[in-house]
Amino acid sequence: MKDLPVSWGLIQTEWIERTVRVVGQSASTRENLHHQVREFVHASTQILKGEAVDLLDPILAQWASSLTQTDLESTASDLMRFMSVLVTSSLEALMIHLTPLEALAMFRALLPCFNYAYERLAQHEIEAKITYISNRLNEVQQRLERLDKSKSDFIAIAAHELKTPLTLIEGYTAMLREGLHQQDANTAEFSLLLDGIENGARRLRGLIEDMIDVSLIDNQLLSLNFQPIWLNHLFAILERELQPAIEERRQILQIHDFPGSHEVLMGDPERLLQAFRNLLNNAIKFTPDGGKIEVSGRELPGFVEVTITDTGIGIDPHDQSIIFEKFSRVGNVALHSSGKTKFKGGGPGLGLPIAKGIIEAHGGTIWVESEGHDEIRCPGSTFHILIPKRHPSLESRVADIFASFTQPQSPSE
Ligand code: ADP
């Protein structure tokens, strides 16, 4: 272009200031914006003096790279709005320092810079949006793949787990039928076969109940029946219940008296028993014969922490979060056997998700610590369970109960 007007320095300052005033909101953004606009204005000056318009490229690329996730998600473009302000401010600045005709001539000279900027920014923005959308699509695809895998896992595991007790029931029923035709069959034999059928039916029921519980937890429909509970009572019940399995596996189950275990907490005793039973059954299952399982804990501000430690095969750090997901298989599906206490017996992979769902419904958390999985060295695992000392929704229930006590009774009651 021909020579720049003598007031060009003033025009540049005015142009920068006006743009920053309109766009910049906070002091920190204003400072950065000032720098960005100054760079654009200086590059435009060079272009007016004869430089190629692509001198703007690095500046525009930098603007495009500053697009945030919100910009990419929204349909309105912040960069385009910014360009409009930049263009309008340039015209205003020109009009202040030049005659209308001079201003128009300068504005026309600047138009190639503006056109180029609009074009490049639109291009950058479209590219960024395409990358963003394809990343989102990838995420969705990965989620769908995981869902599909979990569905296949479910079918494989459920089919295997459901078939095992059914085969048992069928086998014992066939034997029973055969026995009925034999003259010398005695009652003791029949009773043994009936035990087998009962056992198979119990296992089937257990599995179906677990599946229902997982679905209740998934749909946040698990309802708890809150009442005063004592952890030492719950563990005393479980100690008695698990004694036969502990004896069969020649293990030691040590339940310590720990701070907080005698304290009255509010919780659903049946559901908490179920959660701790699942954890203790796992500890028995994944600890070799002769191993030790310890229940201990401590009081923390607002919580009681329970720890269940075993001297078993341990859990790989990579698997430590996966095992709390439903149908997580750390082993092979074919090895799953519905064995409740058999060494490495496996199961449908519902025990931990249910325990987690129950603890979380109480407002608590559960996690596991283990050095890793090693069936020779047996590093063991420790499950930590935090139970809140009071459940928030409970206080209103307790208040309701007390309110009902103080209400005068009607004569008919
Ligand atoms: P299931 O026992 O039915 O397979 P769970 O949800 O109870 O399902 O456990 C999931 C997996 O976590 C188990 O298959 C096992 O691999 C691992 N696991 C759970 N508890 C322990 C433990 N105490 N020691 C070692 N591994 C464990």
Short mmCIF file of C-alpha atoms and ligand atoms in Angstrom, two decimals:
data_model
loop_
_atom_site.label_atom_id
_atom_site.label_comp_id
_atom_site.label_asym_id
_atom_site.label_seq_id
_atom_site.Cartn_x
_atom_site.Cartn_y
_atom_site.Cartn_z
CA MET A 1 0.00 0.00 0.00
CA LYS A 2 0.92 3.61 -0.37
CA ASP A 3 2.21 5.41 2.71
CA LEU A 4 0.36 4.94 5.95
CA PRO A 5 -1.31 8.04 7.43
CA VAL A 6 0.76 10.00 9.96
CA SER A 7 -1.82 9.25 12.65
CA TRP A 8 -1.43 5.48 12.09
CA GLY A 9 0.30 5.07 15.47
CA LEU A 10 -2.65 6.69 17.25
CA ILE A 11 -5.12 4.67 15.16
CA GLN A 12 -3.38 1.43 16.16
CA THR A 13 -3.55 2.31 19.88
CA GLU A 14 -7.22 3.31 19.59
CA TRP A 15 -8.01 0.12 17.64
CA ILE A 16 -6.33 -2.09 20.27
CA GLU A 17 -7.89 -0.29 23.24
CA ARG A 18 -11.41 -0.37 21.81
CA THR A 19 -11.24 -4.07 21.01
CA VAL A 20 -9.92 -4.96 24.46
CA ARG A 21 -12.52 -2.78 26.15
CA VAL A 22 -15.37 -4.58 24.40
CA VAL A 23 -14.08 -8.15 24.67
CA GLY A 24 -11.88 -8.34 27.78
CA GLN A 25 -13.83 -9.14 30.93
CA SER A 26 -11.32 -9.69 33.72
CA ALA A 27 -7.98 -7.93 34.27
CA SER A 28 -6.02 -11.10 33.47
CA THR A 29 -7.89 -11.79 30.22
CA ARG A 30 -7.52 -8.12 29.26
CA GLU A 31 -3.75 -8.30 29.58
CA ASN A 32 -3.48 -11.39 27.42
CA LEU A 33 -6.02 -9.99 24.96
CA HIS A 34 -4.06 -6.76 24.68
CA HIS A 35 -1.03 -8.74 23.63
CA GLN A 36 -3.00 -10.81 21.10
CA VAL A 37 -4.73 -7.80 19.49
CA ARG A 38 -1.46 -5.86 19.37
CA GLU A 39 0.15 -8.73 17.49
CA PHE A 40 -2.72 -8.79 14.98
CA VAL A 41 -2.62 -5.01 14.49
CA HIS A 42 1.18 -5.04 14.01
CA ALA A 43 0.97 -7.90 11.51
CA SER A 44 -1.79 -6.03 9.63
CA THR A 45 0.50 -2.97 9.50
CA GLN A 46 3.22 -5.12 7.94
CA ILE A 47 0.72 -6.49 5.43
CA LEU A 48 -0.37 -2.95 4.56
CA LYS A 49 3.31 -2.21 3.89
CA GLY A 50 3.50 -5.10 1.45
CA GLU A 51 4.07 -8.31 3.43
CA ALA A 52 2.10 -11.43 2.46
CA VAL A 53 -1.20 -11.89 4.25
CA ASP A 54 -0.16 -15.31 5.63
CA LEU A 55 1.93 -13.37 8.15
CA LEU A 56 -1.21 -13.66 10.25
CA ASP A 57 -1.06 -17.48 10.29
CA PRO A 58 0.77 -18.04 13.62
CA ILE A 59 -1.46 -15.52 15.38
CA LEU A 60 -4.65 -17.07 14.04
CA ALA A 61 -3.43 -20.59 14.83
CA GLN A 62 -2.78 -19.51 18.40
CA TRP A 63 -6.30 -18.05 18.70
CA ALA A 64 -7.82 -21.23 17.34
CA SER A 65 -5.82 -23.36 19.78
CA SER A 66 -7.30 -21.40 22.67
CA LEU A 67 -10.80 -22.68 21.87
CA THR A 68 -12.23 -24.24 25.00
CA GLN A 69 -14.49 -27.26 25.29
CA THR A 70 -17.48 -24.95 25.80
CA ASP A 71 -16.59 -23.13 22.56
CA LEU A 72 -16.42 -26.45 20.75
CA GLU A 73 -19.72 -27.62 22.19
CA SER A 74 -21.60 -24.40 21.45
CA THR A 75 -22.93 -23.52 18.03
CA ALA A 76 -22.14 -19.81 18.32
CA SER A 77 -18.48 -19.09 17.65
CA ASP A 78 -16.52 -16.92 20.08
CA LEU A 79 -13.75 -16.41 17.56
CA MET A 80 -16.14 -15.06 14.95
CA ARG A 81 -17.64 -12.69 17.52
CA PHE A 82 -14.13 -11.55 18.44
CA MET A 83 -13.32 -10.91 14.77
CA SER A 84 -16.46 -8.77 14.42
CA VAL A 85 -15.38 -6.63 17.37
CA LEU A 86 -11.88 -6.33 15.90
CA VAL A 87 -13.26 -5.18 12.54
CA THR A 88 -15.78 -2.73 14.03
CA SER A 89 -13.13 -1.28 16.37
CA SER A 90 -10.76 -0.74 13.46
CA LEU A 91 -13.39 1.26 11.61
CA GLU A 92 -14.22 3.31 14.70
CA ALA A 93 -10.53 4.04 15.31
CA LEU A 94 -10.06 5.09 11.65
CA MET A 95 -13.11 7.37 11.82
CA ILE A 96 -11.73 9.16 14.88
CA HIS A 97 -8.36 10.03 13.38
CA LEU A 98 -9.10 10.34 9.64
CA THR A 99 -11.61 11.99 7.37
CA PRO A 100 -14.45 9.68 6.32
CA LEU A 101 -12.95 9.19 2.86
CA GLU A 102 -9.47 8.45 4.23
CA ALA A 103 -10.97 6.11 6.79
CA LEU A 104 -12.90 4.24 4.10
CA ALA A 105 -9.76 3.91 1.97
CA MET A 106 -7.76 2.56 4.91
CA PHE A 107 -10.56 0.18 5.86
CA ARG A 108 -10.66 -1.14 2.28
CA ALA A 109 -6.88 -1.64 2.45
CA LEU A 110 -7.34 -3.64 5.64
CA LEU A 111 -10.12 -5.85 4.19
CA PRO A 112 -7.77 -8.56 2.81
CA CYS A 113 -6.40 -9.02 6.36
CA PHE A 114 -9.90 -9.37 7.76
CA ASN A 115 -11.08 -11.71 5.01
CA TYR A 116 -8.02 -13.89 5.44
CA ALA A 117 -8.50 -13.98 9.21
CA TYR A 118 -12.18 -14.93 8.91
CA GLU A 119 -11.40 -17.67 6.42
CA ARG A 120 -8.48 -19.16 8.38
CA LEU A 121 -10.29 -18.97 11.73
CA ALA A 122 -13.39 -20.66 10.30
CA GLN A 123 -11.14 -23.39 8.88
CA HIS A 124 -9.29 -23.84 12.21
CA GLU A 125 -12.56 -23.89 14.08
CA ILE A 126 -14.12 -26.50 11.82
CA GLU A 127 -11.00 -28.67 12.14
CA ALA A 128 -11.07 -28.34 15.94
CA LYS A 129 -14.77 -29.19 16.01
CA ILE A 130 -14.26 -32.23 13.79
CA THR A 131 -11.44 -33.46 16.05
CA TYR A 132 -13.58 -32.82 19.11
CA ILE A 133 -16.61 -34.63 17.65
CA SER A 134 -14.55 -37.59 16.45
CA ASN A 135 -12.96 -37.86 19.92
CA ARG A 136 -16.42 -37.84 21.46
CA LEU A 137 -17.54 -40.49 18.98
CA ASN A 138 -14.52 -42.60 19.88
CA GLU A 139 -15.40 -42.31 23.56
CA VAL A 140 -19.00 -43.34 22.84
CA GLN A 141 -17.79 -46.23 20.71
CA GLN A 142 -15.45 -47.41 23.48
CA ARG A 143 -18.29 -47.17 25.99
CA LEU A 144 -20.54 -49.19 23.68
CA GLU A 145 -17.79 -51.77 23.20
CA ARG A 146 -17.40 -52.06 26.99
CA LEU A 147 -21.16 -52.42 27.33
CA ASP A 148 -21.21 -55.05 24.63
CA LYS A 149 -18.37 -56.93 26.31
CA SER A 150 -20.11 -56.74 29.66
CA LYS A 151 -23.26 -58.07 27.99
CA SER A 152 -21.32 -60.98 26.46
CA ASP A 153 -19.60 -61.59 29.79
CA PHE A 154 -22.98 -61.59 31.45
CA ILE A 155 -24.37 -64.15 29.00
CA ALA A 156 -21.27 -66.36 29.28
CA ILE A 157 -21.10 -66.18 33.07
CA ALA A 158 -24.83 -66.32 33.71
CA ALA A 159 -25.22 -69.29 31.38
CA HIS A 160 -22.37 -71.13 33.10
CA GLU A 161 -23.44 -70.19 36.61
CA LEU A 162 -27.09 -71.04 36.03
CA LYS A 163 -26.29 -74.33 34.34
CA THR A 164 -24.10 -75.65 37.17
CA PRO A 165 -26.83 -75.87 39.84
CA LEU A 166 -29.39 -76.96 37.22
CA THR A 167 -27.15 -79.88 36.24
CA LEU A 168 -26.91 -80.74 39.93
CA ILE A 169 -30.68 -80.70 40.36
CA GLU A 170 -31.21 -82.77 37.20
CA GLY A 171 -28.57 -85.30 38.24
CA TYR A 172 -29.98 -85.81 41.72
CA THR A 173 -33.55 -85.98 40.39
CA ALA A 174 -32.54 -88.72 37.91
CA MET A 175 -30.82 -90.65 40.73
CA LEU A 176 -33.90 -90.24 42.90
CA ARG A 177 -36.14 -91.56 40.12
CA GLU A 178 -33.82 -94.54 39.64
CA GLY A 179 -33.81 -95.18 43.39
CA LEU A 180 -37.61 -95.23 43.46
CA HIS A 181 -37.56 -98.28 41.17
CA GLN A 182 -35.13 -100.18 43.38
CA GLN A 183 -36.63 -102.26 46.12
CA ASP A 184 -33.67 -101.95 48.53
CA ALA A 185 -33.29 -98.13 48.44
CA ASN A 186 -33.40 -96.72 51.95
CA THR A 187 -34.54 -93.41 53.39
CA ALA A 188 -30.99 -92.22 54.17
CA GLU A 189 -30.02 -92.46 50.50
CA PHE A 190 -33.17 -90.59 49.45
CA SER A 191 -32.51 -87.90 51.98
CA LEU A 192 -28.95 -87.44 50.61
CA LEU A 193 -30.30 -87.03 47.10
CA LEU A 194 -32.93 -84.57 48.30
CA ASP A 195 -30.15 -82.62 50.03
CA GLY A 196 -28.37 -82.40 46.68
CA ILE A 197 -31.50 -81.07 44.99
CA GLU A 198 -32.05 -78.59 47.79
CA ASN A 199 -28.46 -77.43 47.54
CA GLY A 200 -28.74 -76.88 43.78
CA ALA A 201 -32.00 -74.97 44.21
CA ARG A 202 -30.41 -72.82 46.96
CA ARG A 203 -27.52 -71.94 44.68
CA LEU A 204 -29.90 -71.02 41.88
CA ARG A 205 -31.94 -68.86 44.21
CA GLY A 206 -28.78 -67.17 45.51
CA LEU A 207 -27.66 -66.32 42.00
CA ILE A 208 -31.06 -64.99 40.97
CA GLU A 209 -31.25 -62.88 44.15
CA ASP A 210 -27.78 -61.49 43.46
CA MET A 211 -28.83 -60.57 39.93
CA ILE A 212 -31.91 -58.78 41.26
CA ASP A 213 -29.78 -56.93 43.87
CA VAL A 214 -27.31 -55.78 41.22
CA SER A 215 -30.15 -54.49 39.10
CA LEU A 216 -31.66 -52.67 42.13
CA ILE A 217 -28.26 -51.09 42.84
CA ASP A 218 -27.77 -50.15 39.17
CA ASN A 219 -31.15 -48.45 39.09
CA GLN A 220 -30.63 -46.84 42.50
CA LEU A 221 -33.64 -48.68 43.84
CA LEU A 222 -31.96 -50.43 46.75
CA SER A 223 -34.05 -49.41 49.73
CA LEU A 224 -32.51 -49.68 53.16
CA ASN A 225 -34.30 -50.39 56.37
CA PHE A 226 -32.31 -48.23 58.78
CA GLN A 227 -32.13 -49.24 62.40
CA PRO A 228 -29.57 -49.18 65.20
CA ILE A 229 -26.82 -51.73 64.59
CA TRP A 230 -23.61 -52.83 66.29
CA LEU A 231 -20.79 -54.07 64.10
CA ASN A 232 -19.61 -56.57 66.75
CA HIS A 233 -23.09 -58.17 66.66
CA LEU A 234 -23.04 -58.46 62.89
CA PHE A 235 -19.59 -60.07 62.90
CA ALA A 236 -20.60 -62.46 65.69
CA ILE A 237 -23.47 -63.68 63.49
CA LEU A 238 -21.14 -64.07 60.51
CA GLU A 239 -18.51 -65.85 62.61
CA ARG A 240 -21.06 -68.50 63.58
CA GLU A 241 -22.44 -68.75 60.08
CA LEU A 242 -19.05 -69.15 58.41
CA GLN A 243 -17.60 -71.56 60.99
CA PRO A 244 -18.28 -74.71 58.89
CA ALA A 245 -16.52 -73.22 55.84
CA ILE A 246 -13.60 -71.99 57.98
CA GLU A 247 -13.24 -75.46 59.50
CA GLU A 248 -13.48 -77.17 56.13
CA ARG A 249 -10.70 -74.95 54.78
CA ARG A 250 -8.71 -75.23 58.05
CA GLN A 251 -8.46 -71.45 58.18
CA ILE A 252 -8.41 -69.08 61.14
CA LEU A 253 -11.04 -66.36 61.34
CA GLN A 254 -10.08 -63.75 63.92
CA ILE A 255 -12.60 -61.04 64.70
CA HIS A 256 -11.06 -58.30 66.82
CA ASP A 257 -12.81 -55.96 69.17
CA PHE A 258 -11.97 -52.64 67.59
CA PRO A 259 -12.80 -49.01 68.45
CA GLY A 260 -16.22 -48.36 66.95
CA SER A 261 -17.31 -52.00 66.83
CA HIS A 262 -19.34 -51.57 70.02
CA GLU A 263 -20.74 -48.24 69.01
CA VAL A 264 -24.33 -47.97 67.89
CA LEU A 265 -24.50 -47.08 64.20
CA MET A 266 -27.49 -46.70 61.96
CA GLY A 267 -27.77 -49.12 59.09
CA ASP A 268 -29.70 -51.91 57.44
CA PRO A 269 -28.53 -55.01 59.35
CA GLU A 270 -29.61 -57.50 56.65
CA ARG A 271 -27.89 -55.58 53.88
CA LEU A 272 -24.73 -54.95 55.91
CA LEU A 273 -24.59 -58.64 56.81
CA GLN A 274 -24.88 -59.42 53.10
CA ALA A 275 -22.04 -57.03 52.22
CA PHE A 276 -19.69 -58.33 54.94
CA ARG A 277 -20.70 -61.94 54.13
CA ASN A 278 -19.67 -61.42 50.50
CA LEU A 279 -16.32 -59.99 51.60
CA LEU A 280 -15.65 -62.76 54.11
CA ASN A 281 -16.72 -65.47 51.63
CA ASN A 282 -14.24 -64.01 49.14
CA ALA A 283 -11.52 -63.91 51.79
CA ILE A 284 -12.16 -67.60 52.53
CA LYS A 285 -12.31 -68.47 48.83
CA PHE A 286 -9.14 -66.68 47.77
CA THR A 287 -7.02 -67.77 50.74
CA PRO A 288 -5.33 -71.17 50.62
CA ASP A 289 -6.16 -73.86 53.17
CA GLY A 290 -4.66 -73.02 56.55
CA GLY A 291 -4.67 -69.25 55.90
CA LYS A 292 -5.85 -66.49 58.19
CA ILE A 293 -8.63 -63.92 57.91
CA GLU A 294 -8.82 -60.99 60.29
CA VAL A 295 -11.54 -58.45 60.87
CA SER A 296 -10.46 -55.25 62.56
CA GLY A 297 -11.02 -51.54 62.33
CA ARG A 298 -10.82 -48.13 63.93
CA GLU A 299 -12.80 -45.01 64.58
CA LEU A 300 -12.30 -42.03 62.32
CA PRO A 301 -13.94 -38.61 62.49
CA GLY A 302 -17.53 -39.26 61.37
CA PHE A 303 -16.83 -42.84 60.27
CA VAL A 304 -16.04 -46.31 61.50
CA GLU A 305 -13.51 -48.11 59.33
CA VAL A 306 -13.69 -51.88 59.08
CA THR A 307 -10.78 -53.82 57.59
CA ILE A 308 -10.98 -57.41 56.37
CA THR A 309 -7.50 -58.78 55.81
CA ASP A 310 -6.63 -62.18 54.38
CA THR A 311 -3.44 -64.07 53.67
CA GLY A 312 -4.69 -65.08 50.25
CA ILE A 313 -3.54 -64.85 46.66
CA GLY A 314 -3.92 -61.05 46.51
CA ILE A 315 -5.23 -58.84 43.72
CA ASP A 316 -3.27 -57.25 40.92
CA PRO A 317 -3.23 -53.41 41.24
CA HIS A 318 -4.73 -53.20 37.74
CA ASP A 319 -7.72 -55.32 38.82
CA GLN A 320 -8.34 -53.51 42.09
CA SER A 321 -10.97 -51.16 40.69
CA ILE A 322 -12.31 -53.57 38.05
CA ILE A 323 -13.37 -56.17 40.62
CA PHE A 324 -16.02 -53.80 41.96
CA GLU A 325 -17.70 -53.70 38.55
CA LYS A 326 -20.40 -56.26 37.91
CA PHE A 327 -19.48 -59.44 36.08
CA SER A 328 -15.82 -58.50 36.33
CA ARG A 329 -13.79 -61.57 35.59
CA VAL A 330 -10.32 -61.63 36.93
CA GLY A 331 -10.04 -65.25 35.90
CA ASN A 332 -11.43 -67.47 33.20
CA VAL A 333 -15.23 -67.83 32.78
CA ALA A 334 -14.90 -71.59 32.48
CA LEU A 335 -13.37 -71.70 35.97
CA HIS A 336 -16.37 -70.03 37.52
CA SER A 337 -18.12 -72.69 39.47
CA SER A 338 -20.54 -71.11 41.94
CA GLY A 339 -18.37 -72.56 44.70
CA LYS A 340 -18.97 -70.40 47.73
CA THR A 341 -15.88 -71.33 49.69
CA LYS A 342 -13.84 -73.64 47.43
CA PHE A 343 -10.27 -72.33 46.94
CA LYS A 344 -10.34 -69.85 44.01
CA GLY A 345 -13.91 -71.08 43.48
CA GLY A 346 -14.94 -68.03 41.51
CA GLY A 347 -18.49 -66.99 40.96
CA PRO A 348 -20.56 -64.74 38.76
CA GLY A 349 -18.63 -61.63 39.85
CA LEU A 350 -21.54 -60.03 41.66
CA GLY A 351 -20.37 -60.27 45.29
CA LEU A 352 -18.20 -57.14 45.31
CA PRO A 353 -20.49 -54.91 43.21
CA ILE A 354 -23.30 -55.78 45.63
CA ALA A 355 -21.10 -55.10 48.68
CA LYS A 356 -20.05 -51.77 47.13
CA GLY A 357 -23.66 -50.85 46.30
CA ILE A 358 -24.79 -51.61 49.86
CA ILE A 359 -21.93 -49.70 51.51
CA GLU A 360 -22.41 -46.72 49.21
CA ALA A 361 -26.17 -46.71 49.84
CA HIS A 362 -25.21 -46.29 53.52
CA GLY A 363 -23.12 -43.26 52.57
CA GLY A 364 -19.87 -45.17 52.97
CA THR A 365 -17.04 -46.30 50.70
CA ILE A 366 -15.13 -49.48 50.04
CA TRP A 367 -11.72 -50.09 48.51
CA VAL A 368 -9.06 -52.75 48.47
CA GLU A 369 -5.33 -52.76 49.06
CA SER A 370 -3.10 -55.56 47.92
CA GLU A 371 0.54 -55.80 46.84
CA GLY A 372 -0.53 -57.88 43.86
CA HIS A 373 -1.64 -61.29 42.75
CA ASP A 374 0.73 -64.12 43.59
CA GLU A 375 -0.59 -67.62 44.22
CA ILE A 376 2.75 -68.86 45.57
CA ARG A 377 3.80 -65.97 47.81
CA CYS A 378 0.20 -65.08 48.82
CA PRO A 379 0.62 -61.36 49.61
CA GLY A 380 -3.02 -61.16 50.82
CA SER A 381 -5.61 -58.42 50.45
CA THR A 382 -7.18 -55.90 52.78
CA PHE A 383 -10.66 -54.58 52.09
CA HIS A 384 -11.42 -51.25 53.78
CA ILE A 385 -15.00 -50.27 54.47
CA LEU A 386 -15.97 -46.84 55.79
CA ILE A 387 -19.38 -46.59 57.41
CA PRO A 388 -20.72 -43.20 58.46
CA LYS A 389 -21.52 -42.93 62.14
CA ARG A 390 -24.83 -41.34 61.28
CA HIS A 391 -26.80 -41.39 58.13
CA PRO A 392 -28.07 -37.94 57.14
CA SER A 393 -31.54 -39.10 56.06
CA LEU A 394 -31.81 -40.95 59.32
CA GLU A 395 -32.06 -38.05 61.66
CA SER A 396 -35.36 -37.01 60.18
CA ARG A 397 -36.63 -40.62 60.54
CA VAL A 398 -35.56 -40.70 64.18
CA ALA A 399 -37.20 -37.32 64.69
CA ASP A 400 -40.40 -38.74 63.14
CA ILE A 401 -40.36 -41.69 65.51
CA PHE A 402 -39.92 -39.44 68.54
CA ALA A 403 -42.59 -37.11 67.22
CA SER A 404 -45.01 -40.05 67.02
CA PHE A 405 -44.26 -40.91 70.68
CA THR A 406 -45.12 -37.43 71.88
CA GLN A 407 -48.33 -37.16 69.89
CA PRO A 408 -51.43 -37.67 72.07
CA GLN A 409 -53.07 -41.01 71.33
CA SER A 410 -56.61 -41.07 70.07
CA PRO A 411 -59.15 -42.90 72.32
CA SER A 412 -59.68 -45.65 69.73
CA GLU A 413 -55.96 -46.65 69.85
P1 ADP B 1 -17.02 -63.70 42.53
O1 ADP B 1 -16.39 -64.05 43.82
O2 ADP B 1 -18.44 -64.12 42.40
O3 ADP B 1 -16.19 -64.01 41.32
P2 ADP B 1 -16.79 -61.01 43.43
O4 ADP B 1 -17.43 -59.77 42.89
O5 ADP B 1 -17.09 -61.35 44.83
O6 ADP B 1 -17.18 -62.15 42.45
O7 ADP B 1 -15.21 -60.89 43.25
C1 ADP B 1 -14.70 -60.52 41.98
C2 ADP B 1 -13.29 -61.00 41.85
O8 ADP B 1 -12.44 -60.28 42.73
C3 ADP B 1 -13.09 -62.45 42.21
O9 ADP B 1 -13.38 -63.31 41.12
C4 ADP B 1 -11.60 -62.46 42.57
O10 ADP B 1 -10.83 -62.58 41.40
C5 ADP B 1 -11.36 -61.09 43.16
N1 ADP B 1 -11.36 -61.09 44.63
C6 ADP B 1 -12.36 -60.72 45.45
N2 ADP B 1 -12.01 -60.81 46.75
C7 ADP B 1 -10.74 -61.28 46.77
C8 ADP B 1 -9.81 -61.59 47.81
N3 ADP B 1 -10.11 -61.45 49.10
N4 ADP B 1 -8.58 -62.05 47.44
C9 ADP B 1 -8.26 -62.18 46.12
N5 ADP B 1 -9.10 -61.90 45.10
C10 ADP B 1 -10.31 -61.46 45.41
#
